[in-house]
Amino acid sequence: MTEQSAKFTLGSDSSDMAVMSGTIGPDVVDVTSLYKNTGLFTFDPGFSSTASCESKITYIDGDEGILLHRGYSIDELAEKGDYLETCYLLLYGELPTAREKQDFVYRVTRHTMVHEQMNRFFTGFRRDAHPMAVMVGCVGALSAFYHDSTDIADPHQRMVASLRMIAKMPTIAAMAYKYHIGQPFVYPRNDLAYAENFLHMCFAVPCEPYRINPVLAKAMDRIFTLHADHEQNASTSTVRLAGSSGANPFACIAAGIACLWGPAHGGANEAALNMLMEIGTKDRIPEFIGRAKDKNDPFRLMGFGHRVYKNYDPRAKIMQQTCHEVLDELGIKDDPLLEVAMELERIALTDPYFVEKKLYPNVDFYSGITLKALGFPTTMFTVLFAVARTVGWIAQWKEMIEDPKQRIGRPRQLYTGAPQRGYLPVDERS
Ligand code: SDX
C-alpha cells in the first residue's frame, strides 16, 4: 500500500497524516492520530467521507456503476456463476475449483437442518408477527444451540459458524414463512440445490409433491447472488461493530438483520412494492413524483437513490432482466405493477430533480415485483435479502476478526448538550 502524506494546519498548529492508496478507489487520509496530535475529532455522522476499515472483499465504483466481489464483476458472477460459488469466493477470496466447489456445497448442504428444539421458538410469536422480527429472535438464539462454534479466536470454529449461518438461514427463513401462514414446517432436502431447497421449504406442502421450476429456481439463486455483499453498508457496518466487541457471530448476524430491516436499507424492497401498489396506476405517478420532491413531505420514492451509486445500480439492471424472465415463465402478461414501475422509472430518469440528485433505481426497485411473482408476501422480501446477505456479513466479520490491527469500534462525538451544572433539590426547581 503506497503512502504519501497530508498536512493538517489549524492556526499555528499542524499535524502530518499518512495518505494511503488501495488497489483501486479513493485514497484515504489516516486520521488515527489526529485527536492525539491536535485535540480535534473528525465529524462525519453519515460516514459519507469515512473509510471504516481496510477490506479485500467488495469494491463499488458509484460513479461508474461497478460492483466487484474479490475482483469479479457482479454481472459475470450473476450470469455465469451461482450463489454458493459466490459464497465460496467471498469467504475464501478465490473462485473454487470443481473439487473445492463440490466439497463446499456438500458441507453447506449438510448444515441446513436446525436443532429440533428451535421449532419451539416460533410458537412464542403471534402468527401475524413480521417475519423479520422472528428472524432477529431466532438467529440471535442460535448462539444458545451452537456453543461449539462461538469461540471467535478459533479459526476452525469461525469457519464452522460461517457455514452454519449460510446453511441455516434459508431453513429459518422458510420456517418463519410457514409459521406466518399457518402451514407445517418443511425439512431441508440434501438432494436439492440451495435455491431449489429454499423454494421447496417455502412452498411444498405435505398433501402433494412440489415440482421445482428450474427457471424460478435459477432466478431465486441469482437474486441471492445479487444481494450477497455490498461493501460497508449499514447492516454490514453493524455486524463489524458488534463483532469488534468479541460478540459471537450468531449475535452479530442478528444485529445485522435488525439494521437491514429499516426502510432506508433492506426494508426498501418491501416499501418499494407497497409504494407501487399505493400508486396503483400510471396516471397517479405525477402525484407521487411531486410528493417525492416536496421538502415538506417525508415521502421518498422507495427503490430509488443510493449513498454510493450516483449512476445506475448494476444489480438493478440484472434484477430487471430477472423480473421479466420470471413474469414470462409464469405467463404474467401486462403486470400492472411492472407497468407502473417501468413508467415511474422512465419519468424519474428524465425529471430534472432526480437527474440532478443522481437518483437511479437501486437493487430494491425491481426485486419486489419479482419476489411477489415468485409467490412471497411483501413481509418476506427483506427476509430474503437477509438470507442472501448473510454470507457478506459473515465474510466481513471474519475479515475483521482476522485483521491483526482490529480494535473495538468506539466513535466519539461533537457534544452540544448542557455544560456541567449543579444539582437542584426538587423543591428548588421552578
Ligand atoms: C440498500 O449502502 C448500501 O450499499 C445499501 C444496499 C446494500 O446492498 O446493502 O445497496 C441496499 O439499502 C439500497 C437503498 C434502498 N433504500 C431505498 O430505496 C430508500 C429510498 N432511498 C433513500 O432513502 C436514499 O436514497 C438512501 C437512503 C438510499 C440514500 O440516502 P443518502 O445517501 O443519505 O442520500 P440523502 O438522503 O442525503 O439524499 C440526497 C438528496 C436529498 O435531497 P436534498 O436534501 O439534498 O435536497 O436526494 C434526495 C434527498 O431528499 N433523495 C430522494 C430519494 N433519495 C434521496 N428524494 C426522493 N426519493 C428518494 N428515494
Short mmCIF file of C-alpha atoms and ligand atoms in Angstrom, two decimals:
data_model
loop_
_atom_site.label_atom_id
_atom_site.label_comp_id
_atom_site.label_asym_id
_atom_site.label_seq_id
_atom_site.Cartn_x
_atom_site.Cartn_y
_atom_site.Cartn_z
CA MET A 1 0.00 0.00 0.00
CA THR A 2 1.73 3.18 -1.19
CA GLU A 3 1.88 6.12 1.23
CA GLN A 4 2.09 9.90 0.72
CA SER A 5 1.39 12.45 3.45
CA ALA A 6 -1.08 15.28 4.10
CA LYS A 7 -0.50 18.22 6.43
CA PHE A 8 -3.38 19.43 8.60
CA THR A 9 -2.93 23.03 9.74
CA LEU A 10 -5.09 24.93 12.22
CA GLY A 11 -3.75 28.31 13.27
CA SER A 12 -0.16 27.80 14.32
CA ASP A 13 -0.68 24.06 14.90
CA SER A 14 -0.19 21.43 12.22
CA SER A 15 -0.15 17.65 12.01
CA ASP A 16 1.17 15.33 9.29
CA MET A 17 -1.04 12.40 8.33
CA ALA A 18 -0.30 9.45 6.06
CA VAL A 19 -2.29 9.21 2.79
CA MET A 20 -2.76 5.56 1.83
CA SER A 21 -3.70 4.14 -1.56
CA GLY A 22 -5.65 0.92 -2.08
CA THR A 23 -5.65 -1.30 -5.17
CA ILE A 24 -8.42 0.79 -6.79
CA GLY A 25 -10.69 3.55 -5.49
CA PRO A 26 -10.13 6.72 -3.45
CA ASP A 27 -7.01 7.20 -1.33
CA VAL A 28 -7.55 7.62 2.42
CA VAL A 29 -6.12 10.05 4.95
CA ASP A 30 -5.14 8.18 8.13
CA VAL A 31 -6.61 10.33 10.95
CA THR A 32 -5.90 7.75 13.68
CA SER A 33 -3.55 10.16 15.49
CA LEU A 34 -5.44 13.39 14.72
CA TYR A 35 -7.00 13.65 18.19
CA LYS A 36 -3.73 12.75 19.95
CA ASN A 37 -1.78 15.34 17.90
CA THR A 38 -4.38 18.15 17.65
CA GLY A 39 -7.15 17.51 20.21
CA LEU A 40 -9.62 17.53 17.30
CA PHE A 41 -12.13 14.89 16.14
CA THR A 42 -13.26 14.48 12.54
CA PHE A 43 -17.03 14.92 12.05
CA ASP A 44 -18.88 12.68 9.54
CA PRO A 45 -22.23 11.45 11.02
CA GLY A 46 -23.37 9.51 7.93
CA PHE A 47 -19.83 8.27 7.20
CA SER A 48 -20.10 9.75 3.66
CA SER A 49 -16.37 10.54 3.66
CA THR A 50 -15.14 7.87 6.07
CA ALA A 51 -13.45 4.55 5.38
CA SER A 52 -14.19 2.49 8.48
CA CYS A 53 -11.82 -0.36 7.63
CA GLU A 54 -9.47 -1.91 5.09
CA SER A 55 -11.11 -4.70 3.12
CA LYS A 56 -10.36 -7.03 0.20
CA ILE A 57 -13.87 -8.39 -0.28
CA THR A 58 -16.07 -5.98 -2.31
CA TYR A 59 -15.38 -2.85 -4.33
CA ILE A 60 -18.03 -0.39 -5.54
CA ASP A 61 -17.47 2.45 -8.00
CA GLY A 62 -20.61 4.56 -7.54
CA ASP A 63 -19.89 6.90 -10.46
CA GLU A 64 -19.27 4.08 -12.94
CA GLY A 65 -21.94 1.74 -11.53
CA ILE A 66 -19.39 -1.03 -10.89
CA LEU A 67 -19.66 -3.77 -8.23
CA LEU A 68 -16.81 -6.29 -7.81
CA HIS A 69 -16.57 -9.24 -5.43
CA ARG A 70 -12.89 -10.18 -4.96
CA GLY A 71 -12.31 -8.51 -8.36
CA TYR A 72 -15.07 -10.32 -10.27
CA SER A 73 -17.96 -8.17 -11.63
CA ILE A 74 -21.45 -8.83 -10.31
CA ASP A 75 -22.64 -9.12 -13.93
CA GLU A 76 -20.36 -12.12 -14.59
CA LEU A 77 -20.98 -13.76 -11.21
CA ALA A 78 -24.77 -13.45 -11.62
CA GLU A 79 -24.74 -14.64 -15.23
CA LYS A 80 -22.04 -17.34 -15.21
CA GLY A 81 -21.82 -18.45 -11.59
CA ASP A 82 -24.21 -19.33 -8.79
CA TYR A 83 -24.85 -18.27 -5.21
CA LEU A 84 -22.82 -20.91 -3.36
CA GLU A 85 -19.86 -20.32 -5.69
CA THR A 86 -20.13 -16.61 -4.84
CA CYS A 87 -20.28 -17.56 -1.14
CA TYR A 88 -17.04 -19.51 -1.51
CA LEU A 89 -15.44 -16.56 -3.34
CA LEU A 90 -16.47 -14.08 -0.65
CA LEU A 91 -15.29 -16.36 2.18
CA TYR A 92 -12.03 -17.69 0.72
CA GLY A 93 -11.05 -14.95 -1.79
CA GLU A 94 -10.85 -17.15 -4.89
CA LEU A 95 -13.34 -18.92 -7.16
CA PRO A 96 -13.42 -22.63 -6.20
CA THR A 97 -12.05 -25.42 -8.39
CA ALA A 98 -14.60 -28.08 -9.33
CA ARG A 99 -13.39 -30.23 -6.41
CA GLU A 100 -13.46 -27.33 -3.94
CA LYS A 101 -16.96 -26.33 -5.08
CA GLN A 102 -18.26 -29.90 -4.71
CA ASP A 103 -16.82 -30.11 -1.18
CA PHE A 104 -18.19 -26.68 -0.18
CA VAL A 105 -21.68 -27.48 -1.48
CA TYR A 106 -21.55 -30.84 0.37
CA ARG A 107 -20.58 -29.13 3.66
CA VAL A 108 -23.20 -26.36 3.39
CA THR A 109 -25.91 -28.86 2.40
CA ARG A 110 -25.27 -30.94 5.49
CA HIS A 111 -25.64 -27.98 7.83
CA THR A 112 -29.09 -26.94 6.57
CA MET A 113 -31.10 -28.61 9.36
CA VAL A 114 -31.64 -26.63 12.56
CA HIS A 115 -31.78 -28.04 16.11
CA GLU A 116 -35.24 -29.61 16.50
CA GLN A 117 -35.87 -27.56 19.63
CA MET A 118 -35.74 -24.38 17.56
CA ASN A 119 -39.28 -25.18 16.45
CA ARG A 120 -40.45 -24.09 19.89
CA PHE A 121 -39.14 -20.53 19.40
CA PHE A 122 -41.65 -19.94 16.64
CA THR A 123 -44.67 -20.86 18.76
CA GLY A 124 -43.80 -17.97 21.10
CA PHE A 125 -44.56 -15.46 18.31
CA ARG A 126 -48.00 -14.35 17.17
CA ARG A 127 -48.82 -15.77 13.75
CA ASP A 128 -49.06 -12.22 12.39
CA ALA A 129 -45.61 -11.25 13.73
CA HIS A 130 -43.49 -9.68 10.98
CA PRO A 131 -41.11 -12.44 9.76
CA MET A 132 -38.17 -10.06 10.23
CA ALA A 133 -38.97 -9.88 13.96
CA VAL A 134 -38.94 -13.69 14.02
CA MET A 135 -35.61 -13.78 12.16
CA VAL A 136 -33.94 -11.38 14.60
CA GLY A 137 -35.14 -13.50 17.52
CA CYS A 138 -34.38 -16.93 16.11
CA VAL A 139 -30.96 -16.12 14.62
CA GLY A 140 -29.87 -14.44 17.84
CA ALA A 141 -30.95 -17.61 19.67
CA LEU A 142 -28.70 -19.82 17.51
CA SER A 143 -25.82 -18.97 19.85
CA ALA A 144 -27.78 -20.83 22.55
CA PHE A 145 -27.51 -24.03 20.48
CA TYR A 146 -24.12 -23.95 18.85
CA HIS A 147 -21.66 -23.38 21.71
CA ASP A 148 -19.08 -25.38 19.73
CA SER A 149 -18.73 -22.58 17.16
CA THR A 150 -18.81 -19.41 19.22
CA ASP A 151 -15.11 -19.20 20.18
CA ILE A 152 -14.11 -16.46 17.74
CA ALA A 153 -10.41 -16.99 18.49
CA ASP A 154 -10.54 -20.47 16.92
CA PRO A 155 -10.24 -20.38 13.08
CA HIS A 156 -11.98 -23.74 12.78
CA GLN A 157 -14.94 -22.57 14.87
CA ARG A 158 -15.12 -19.35 12.84
CA MET A 159 -15.42 -21.37 9.64
CA VAL A 160 -17.97 -23.78 11.16
CA ALA A 161 -20.07 -20.82 12.35
CA SER A 162 -19.82 -19.29 8.86
CA LEU A 163 -21.02 -22.47 7.18
CA ARG A 164 -23.81 -22.90 9.74
CA MET A 165 -25.08 -19.37 9.14
CA ILE A 166 -25.05 -19.71 5.34
CA ALA A 167 -26.71 -23.13 5.54
CA LYS A 168 -29.33 -22.45 8.21
CA MET A 169 -30.61 -19.02 7.23
CA PRO A 170 -32.80 -20.38 4.39
CA THR A 171 -34.22 -23.02 6.73
CA ILE A 172 -35.05 -20.48 9.45
CA ALA A 173 -36.47 -18.05 6.86
CA ALA A 174 -38.68 -20.77 5.40
CA MET A 175 -39.82 -21.75 8.91
CA ALA A 176 -40.68 -18.09 9.62
CA TYR A 177 -42.76 -18.03 6.43
CA LYS A 178 -44.51 -21.34 7.12
CA TYR A 179 -45.30 -20.26 10.70
CA HIS A 180 -46.63 -16.92 9.37
CA ILE A 181 -49.10 -18.65 7.05
CA GLY A 182 -50.01 -21.49 9.41
CA GLN A 183 -48.53 -24.33 7.37
CA PRO A 184 -46.27 -27.12 8.71
CA PHE A 185 -42.50 -26.69 8.52
CA VAL A 186 -40.81 -28.48 5.61
CA TYR A 187 -37.40 -30.03 6.31
CA PRO A 188 -34.47 -29.26 4.00
CA ARG A 189 -33.53 -31.95 1.47
CA ASN A 190 -29.93 -32.88 0.69
CA ASP A 191 -30.77 -33.83 -2.90
CA LEU A 192 -31.78 -30.24 -3.78
CA ALA A 193 -29.53 -27.30 -4.69
CA TYR A 194 -29.51 -24.27 -2.39
CA ALA A 195 -32.21 -22.13 -4.07
CA GLU A 196 -34.29 -25.19 -5.01
CA ASN A 197 -34.17 -26.31 -1.37
CA PHE A 198 -35.31 -22.89 -0.21
CA LEU A 199 -38.26 -22.75 -2.62
CA HIS A 200 -39.18 -26.31 -1.61
CA MET A 201 -39.10 -25.46 2.12
CA CYS A 202 -41.27 -22.38 1.47
CA PHE A 203 -43.85 -23.72 -0.98
CA ALA A 204 -44.06 -27.54 -0.58
CA VAL A 205 -47.00 -28.95 1.42
CA PRO A 206 -47.40 -32.50 2.78
CA CYS A 207 -50.50 -33.12 0.67
CA GLU A 208 -48.82 -33.24 -2.75
CA PRO A 209 -45.40 -33.35 -4.43
CA TYR A 210 -43.81 -29.95 -5.11
CA ARG A 211 -42.33 -29.52 -8.59
CA ILE A 212 -39.22 -27.37 -8.74
CA ASN A 213 -39.43 -24.93 -11.67
CA PRO A 214 -35.80 -24.63 -12.88
CA VAL A 215 -36.37 -21.13 -14.31
CA LEU A 216 -37.73 -19.86 -10.99
CA ALA A 217 -35.01 -21.67 -9.00
CA LYS A 218 -32.33 -20.07 -11.21
CA ALA A 219 -33.98 -16.65 -10.69
CA MET A 220 -34.03 -17.19 -6.91
CA ASP A 221 -30.37 -18.23 -6.94
CA ARG A 222 -29.46 -15.13 -8.98
CA ILE A 223 -31.39 -12.88 -6.58
CA PHE A 224 -29.34 -14.37 -3.73
CA THR A 225 -26.12 -13.64 -5.67
CA LEU A 226 -27.16 -10.03 -6.35
CA HIS A 227 -27.69 -9.39 -2.63
CA ALA A 228 -24.66 -11.33 -1.29
CA ASP A 229 -22.42 -8.45 -0.22
CA HIS A 230 -22.10 -4.72 -0.73
CA GLU A 231 -19.01 -3.19 0.94
CA GLN A 232 -19.56 -1.30 4.23
CA ASN A 233 -23.35 -0.70 4.05
CA ALA A 234 -25.31 0.00 7.22
CA SER A 235 -26.03 -3.61 8.19
CA THR A 236 -22.51 -4.81 7.39
CA SER A 237 -21.08 -1.95 9.45
CA THR A 238 -23.44 -3.02 12.26
CA VAL A 239 -22.10 -6.59 12.09
CA ARG A 240 -18.50 -5.33 12.11
CA LEU A 241 -19.12 -3.02 15.07
CA ALA A 242 -20.92 -5.75 17.04
CA GLY A 243 -18.13 -8.21 16.18
CA SER A 244 -15.42 -5.75 17.24
CA SER A 245 -16.51 -6.25 20.88
CA GLY A 246 -15.92 -10.02 20.56
CA ALA A 247 -19.65 -10.89 20.41
CA ASN A 248 -20.34 -14.32 18.93
CA PRO A 249 -21.09 -14.50 15.17
CA PHE A 250 -24.75 -15.51 15.60
CA ALA A 251 -25.41 -12.43 17.77
CA CYS A 252 -23.58 -10.24 15.24
CA ILE A 253 -25.67 -11.54 12.34
CA ALA A 254 -28.84 -10.93 14.39
CA ALA A 255 -27.70 -7.30 14.80
CA GLY A 256 -27.20 -7.09 11.04
CA ILE A 257 -30.71 -8.43 10.42
CA ALA A 258 -32.14 -5.79 12.77
CA CYS A 259 -30.35 -2.99 10.89
CA LEU A 260 -31.27 -4.36 7.45
CA TRP A 261 -34.98 -4.17 8.40
CA GLY A 262 -35.09 -0.37 8.11
CA PRO A 263 -36.95 1.01 5.02
CA ALA A 264 -33.94 3.14 4.09
CA HIS A 265 -31.90 -0.08 3.75
CA GLY A 266 -33.04 -3.65 3.20
CA GLY A 267 -36.65 -2.83 4.06
CA ALA A 268 -36.82 -0.79 0.84
CA ASN A 269 -37.85 -3.79 -1.29
CA GLU A 270 -40.99 -4.26 0.82
CA ALA A 271 -41.55 -0.48 0.90
CA ALA A 272 -41.00 -0.16 -2.86
CA LEU A 273 -43.66 -2.74 -3.69
CA ASN A 274 -46.08 -1.21 -1.19
CA MET A 275 -45.42 2.15 -2.89
CA LEU A 276 -46.12 0.69 -6.36
CA MET A 277 -49.36 -0.82 -5.04
CA GLU A 278 -50.30 2.55 -3.47
CA ILE A 279 -49.65 4.32 -6.78
CA GLY A 280 -51.73 1.62 -8.47
CA THR A 281 -51.98 3.13 -11.98
CA LYS A 282 -49.69 5.11 -14.25
CA ASP A 283 -51.88 8.21 -14.17
CA ARG A 284 -51.17 8.65 -10.44
CA ILE A 285 -47.37 8.72 -10.89
CA PRO A 286 -47.09 12.55 -11.23
CA GLU A 287 -48.78 12.92 -7.81
CA PHE A 288 -46.11 10.74 -6.18
CA ILE A 289 -43.24 12.34 -8.09
CA GLY A 290 -44.48 15.68 -6.74
CA ARG A 291 -44.58 14.32 -3.20
CA ALA A 292 -41.02 12.97 -3.55
CA LYS A 293 -39.80 16.46 -4.49
CA ASP A 294 -41.76 18.22 -1.73
CA LYS A 295 -39.37 19.12 1.09
CA ASN A 296 -42.31 19.24 3.49
CA ASP A 297 -43.37 15.71 2.60
CA PRO A 298 -41.27 12.89 4.12
CA PHE A 299 -42.28 10.64 1.20
CA ARG A 300 -39.43 9.24 -0.87
CA LEU A 301 -39.54 7.09 -3.99
CA MET A 302 -38.65 3.74 -2.44
CA GLY A 303 -36.18 1.77 -4.53
CA PHE A 304 -34.56 4.98 -5.82
CA GLY A 305 -31.32 6.60 -4.78
CA HIS A 306 -28.20 5.26 -3.13
CA ARG A 307 -25.44 6.63 -0.92
CA VAL A 308 -22.75 5.28 -3.22
CA TYR A 309 -24.27 4.71 -6.67
CA LYS A 310 -24.58 8.02 -8.50
CA ASN A 311 -25.15 6.03 -11.65
CA TYR A 312 -27.37 3.03 -12.29
CA ASP A 313 -27.05 0.28 -9.65
CA PRO A 314 -25.59 -2.62 -11.71
CA ARG A 315 -27.73 -5.03 -9.66
CA ALA A 316 -30.91 -3.19 -10.68
CA LYS A 317 -30.29 -3.91 -14.38
CA ILE A 318 -29.86 -7.64 -13.70
CA MET A 319 -32.84 -7.56 -11.33
CA GLN A 320 -35.00 -6.02 -14.07
CA GLN A 321 -33.93 -8.76 -16.53
CA THR A 322 -34.68 -11.42 -13.91
CA CYS A 323 -38.08 -9.83 -13.28
CA HIS A 324 -39.01 -10.16 -16.96
CA GLU A 325 -37.76 -13.80 -17.04
CA VAL A 326 -39.91 -14.74 -14.04
CA LEU A 327 -43.03 -12.96 -15.32
CA ASP A 328 -42.58 -14.57 -18.76
CA GLU A 329 -42.10 -18.04 -17.23
CA LEU A 330 -45.24 -17.59 -15.14
CA GLY A 331 -47.19 -16.21 -18.09
CA ILE A 332 -47.87 -12.96 -16.24
CA LYS A 333 -48.57 -10.50 -19.02
CA ASP A 334 -49.04 -6.77 -18.53
CA ASP A 335 -48.47 -6.90 -14.77
CA PRO A 336 -49.90 -3.54 -13.67
CA LEU A 337 -47.19 -3.18 -11.02
CA LEU A 338 -44.46 -3.70 -13.62
CA GLU A 339 -46.13 -1.18 -15.93
CA VAL A 340 -46.24 1.38 -13.10
CA ALA A 341 -42.61 0.58 -12.18
CA MET A 342 -41.31 0.99 -15.72
CA GLU A 343 -43.27 4.22 -16.27
CA LEU A 344 -42.10 5.56 -12.89
CA GLU A 345 -38.52 4.73 -13.82
CA ARG A 346 -38.89 6.41 -17.25
CA ILE A 347 -40.34 9.59 -15.74
CA ALA A 348 -37.84 9.71 -12.85
CA LEU A 349 -34.86 9.29 -15.18
CA THR A 350 -35.94 12.33 -17.20
CA ASP A 351 -37.16 14.53 -14.32
CA PRO A 352 -34.57 17.27 -13.52
CA TYR A 353 -34.97 16.71 -9.75
CA PHE A 354 -33.89 13.08 -9.97
CA VAL A 355 -31.32 13.71 -12.69
CA GLU A 356 -29.61 16.49 -10.70
CA LYS A 357 -29.62 14.42 -7.49
CA LYS A 358 -28.48 11.33 -9.46
CA LEU A 359 -31.33 9.21 -8.12
CA TYR A 360 -31.45 5.96 -10.09
CA PRO A 361 -33.36 2.75 -9.36
CA ASN A 362 -31.44 0.55 -6.93
CA VAL A 363 -31.47 -3.19 -6.35
CA ASP A 364 -34.72 -2.92 -4.38
CA PHE A 365 -36.79 -1.35 -7.13
CA TYR A 366 -37.49 -4.44 -9.24
CA SER A 367 -36.85 -7.14 -6.64
CA GLY A 368 -40.25 -6.67 -5.03
CA ILE A 369 -42.18 -7.31 -8.25
CA THR A 370 -40.09 -10.43 -8.88
CA LEU A 371 -40.47 -11.81 -5.35
CA LYS A 372 -44.24 -11.20 -5.41
CA ALA A 373 -44.45 -13.11 -8.71
CA LEU A 374 -42.43 -15.98 -7.13
CA GLY A 375 -45.19 -16.24 -4.52
CA PHE A 376 -43.72 -14.43 -1.50
CA PRO A 377 -45.76 -11.92 0.56
CA THR A 378 -44.18 -8.45 0.89
CA THR A 379 -43.39 -9.17 4.55
CA MET A 380 -40.90 -11.84 3.39
CA PHE A 381 -38.98 -9.59 0.99
CA THR A 382 -36.44 -8.29 3.49
CA VAL A 383 -36.11 -11.76 4.99
CA LEU A 384 -34.90 -12.97 1.58
CA PHE A 385 -32.45 -10.07 1.48
CA ALA A 386 -31.15 -11.16 4.91
CA VAL A 387 -30.76 -14.77 3.73
CA ALA A 388 -28.66 -13.62 0.77
CA ARG A 389 -26.64 -11.03 2.71
CA THR A 390 -25.64 -13.46 5.47
CA VAL A 391 -22.57 -14.57 3.51
CA GLY A 392 -21.47 -10.95 3.09
CA TRP A 393 -21.95 -10.21 6.75
CA ILE A 394 -20.07 -13.32 7.83
CA ALA A 395 -17.22 -12.78 5.32
CA GLN A 396 -16.78 -9.17 6.51
CA TRP A 397 -17.00 -10.31 10.15
CA LYS A 398 -14.30 -12.96 9.55
CA GLU A 399 -12.07 -10.41 7.79
CA MET A 400 -12.44 -8.03 10.74
CA ILE A 401 -11.73 -10.72 13.36
CA GLU A 402 -8.67 -11.94 11.40
CA ASP A 403 -7.25 -8.39 11.00
CA PRO A 404 -4.29 -8.13 13.41
CA LYS A 405 -4.91 -4.38 13.67
CA GLN A 406 -8.54 -4.91 14.73
CA ARG A 407 -9.71 -2.97 17.83
CA ILE A 408 -13.13 -2.40 19.33
CA GLY A 409 -15.03 0.24 17.34
CA ARG A 410 -15.72 3.24 19.55
CA PRO A 411 -16.59 6.52 17.72
CA ARG A 412 -16.53 9.87 19.55
CA GLN A 413 -18.94 12.85 19.15
CA LEU A 414 -19.45 16.58 18.84
CA TYR A 415 -21.11 17.38 22.18
CA THR A 416 -23.66 20.23 22.04
CA GLY A 417 -25.53 19.46 25.27
CA ALA A 418 -25.55 21.32 28.60
CA PRO A 419 -22.21 22.22 30.21
CA GLN A 420 -21.67 20.92 33.77
CA ARG A 421 -24.20 22.35 36.22
CA GLY A 422 -25.08 21.81 39.93
CA TYR A 423 -27.90 19.53 41.11
CA LEU A 424 -31.02 21.39 42.36
CA PRO A 425 -33.23 19.75 45.02
CA VAL A 426 -36.73 19.18 43.65
CA ASP A 427 -38.35 21.88 45.86
CA GLU A 428 -35.95 24.50 44.44
CA ARG A 429 -36.80 23.76 40.78
CA SER A 430 -39.22 26.09 39.03
C1 SDX B 1 -29.94 -0.58 0.03
O1 SDX B 1 -25.46 1.06 1.36
C2 SDX B 1 -25.79 0.08 0.59
O2 SDX B 1 -24.97 -0.44 -0.14
C3 SDX B 1 -27.21 -0.43 0.73
C4 SDX B 1 -27.63 -1.53 -0.25
C5 SDX B 1 -26.93 -2.82 0.05
O3 SDX B 1 -26.87 -3.66 -0.88
O4 SDX B 1 -26.53 -3.05 1.20
O5 SDX B 1 -27.34 -1.12 -1.58
C6 SDX B 1 -29.13 -1.81 -0.14
O6 SDX B 1 -30.20 -0.20 1.15
C7 SDX B 1 -30.33 0.21 -1.19
C8 SDX B 1 -31.08 1.54 -0.82
C9 SDX B 1 -32.53 1.18 -0.53
N1 SDX B 1 -33.24 2.35 0.03
C10 SDX B 1 -34.23 2.95 -0.66
O7 SDX B 1 -34.54 2.68 -1.83
C11 SDX B 1 -34.98 4.01 0.14
C12 SDX B 1 -35.10 5.28 -0.70
N2 SDX B 1 -33.78 5.87 -0.85
C13 SDX B 1 -33.38 6.91 0.06
O8 SDX B 1 -33.89 6.81 1.35
C14 SDX B 1 -31.91 7.31 -0.07
O9 SDX B 1 -31.67 7.46 -1.40
C15 SDX B 1 -30.85 6.41 0.54
C16 SDX B 1 -31.10 6.12 1.97
C17 SDX B 1 -30.74 5.14 -0.21
C18 SDX B 1 -29.53 7.17 0.41
O10 SDX B 1 -29.61 8.25 1.23
P1 SDX B 1 -28.40 9.33 1.29
O11 SDX B 1 -27.21 8.91 0.55
O12 SDX B 1 -28.23 9.72 2.72
O13 SDX B 1 -28.97 10.48 0.45
P2 SDX B 1 -29.76 11.68 1.07
O14 SDX B 1 -30.84 11.13 1.96
O15 SDX B 1 -28.79 12.64 1.64
O16 SDX B 1 -30.47 12.31 -0.22
C19 SDX B 1 -29.77 13.20 -1.04
C20 SDX B 1 -30.87 14.07 -1.65
C21 SDX B 1 -31.83 14.62 -0.59
O17 SDX B 1 -32.32 15.82 -1.09
P3 SDX B 1 -31.64 17.23 -0.52
O18 SDX B 1 -31.76 17.19 0.98
O19 SDX B 1 -30.19 17.18 -0.97
O20 SDX B 1 -32.45 18.32 -1.17
O21 SDX B 1 -31.67 13.25 -2.52
C22 SDX B 1 -32.99 13.17 -2.03
C23 SDX B 1 -32.96 13.62 -0.57
O22 SDX B 1 -34.20 14.22 -0.20
N3 SDX B 1 -33.39 11.78 -2.15
C24 SDX B 1 -34.59 11.37 -2.56
C25 SDX B 1 -34.51 9.95 -2.54
N4 SDX B 1 -33.31 9.58 -2.12
C26 SDX B 1 -32.62 10.71 -1.86
N5 SDX B 1 -35.70 12.04 -2.94
C27 SDX B 1 -36.75 11.28 -3.31
N6 SDX B 1 -36.75 9.93 -3.33
C28 SDX B 1 -35.66 9.24 -2.95
N7 SDX B 1 -35.65 7.91 -2.98
#
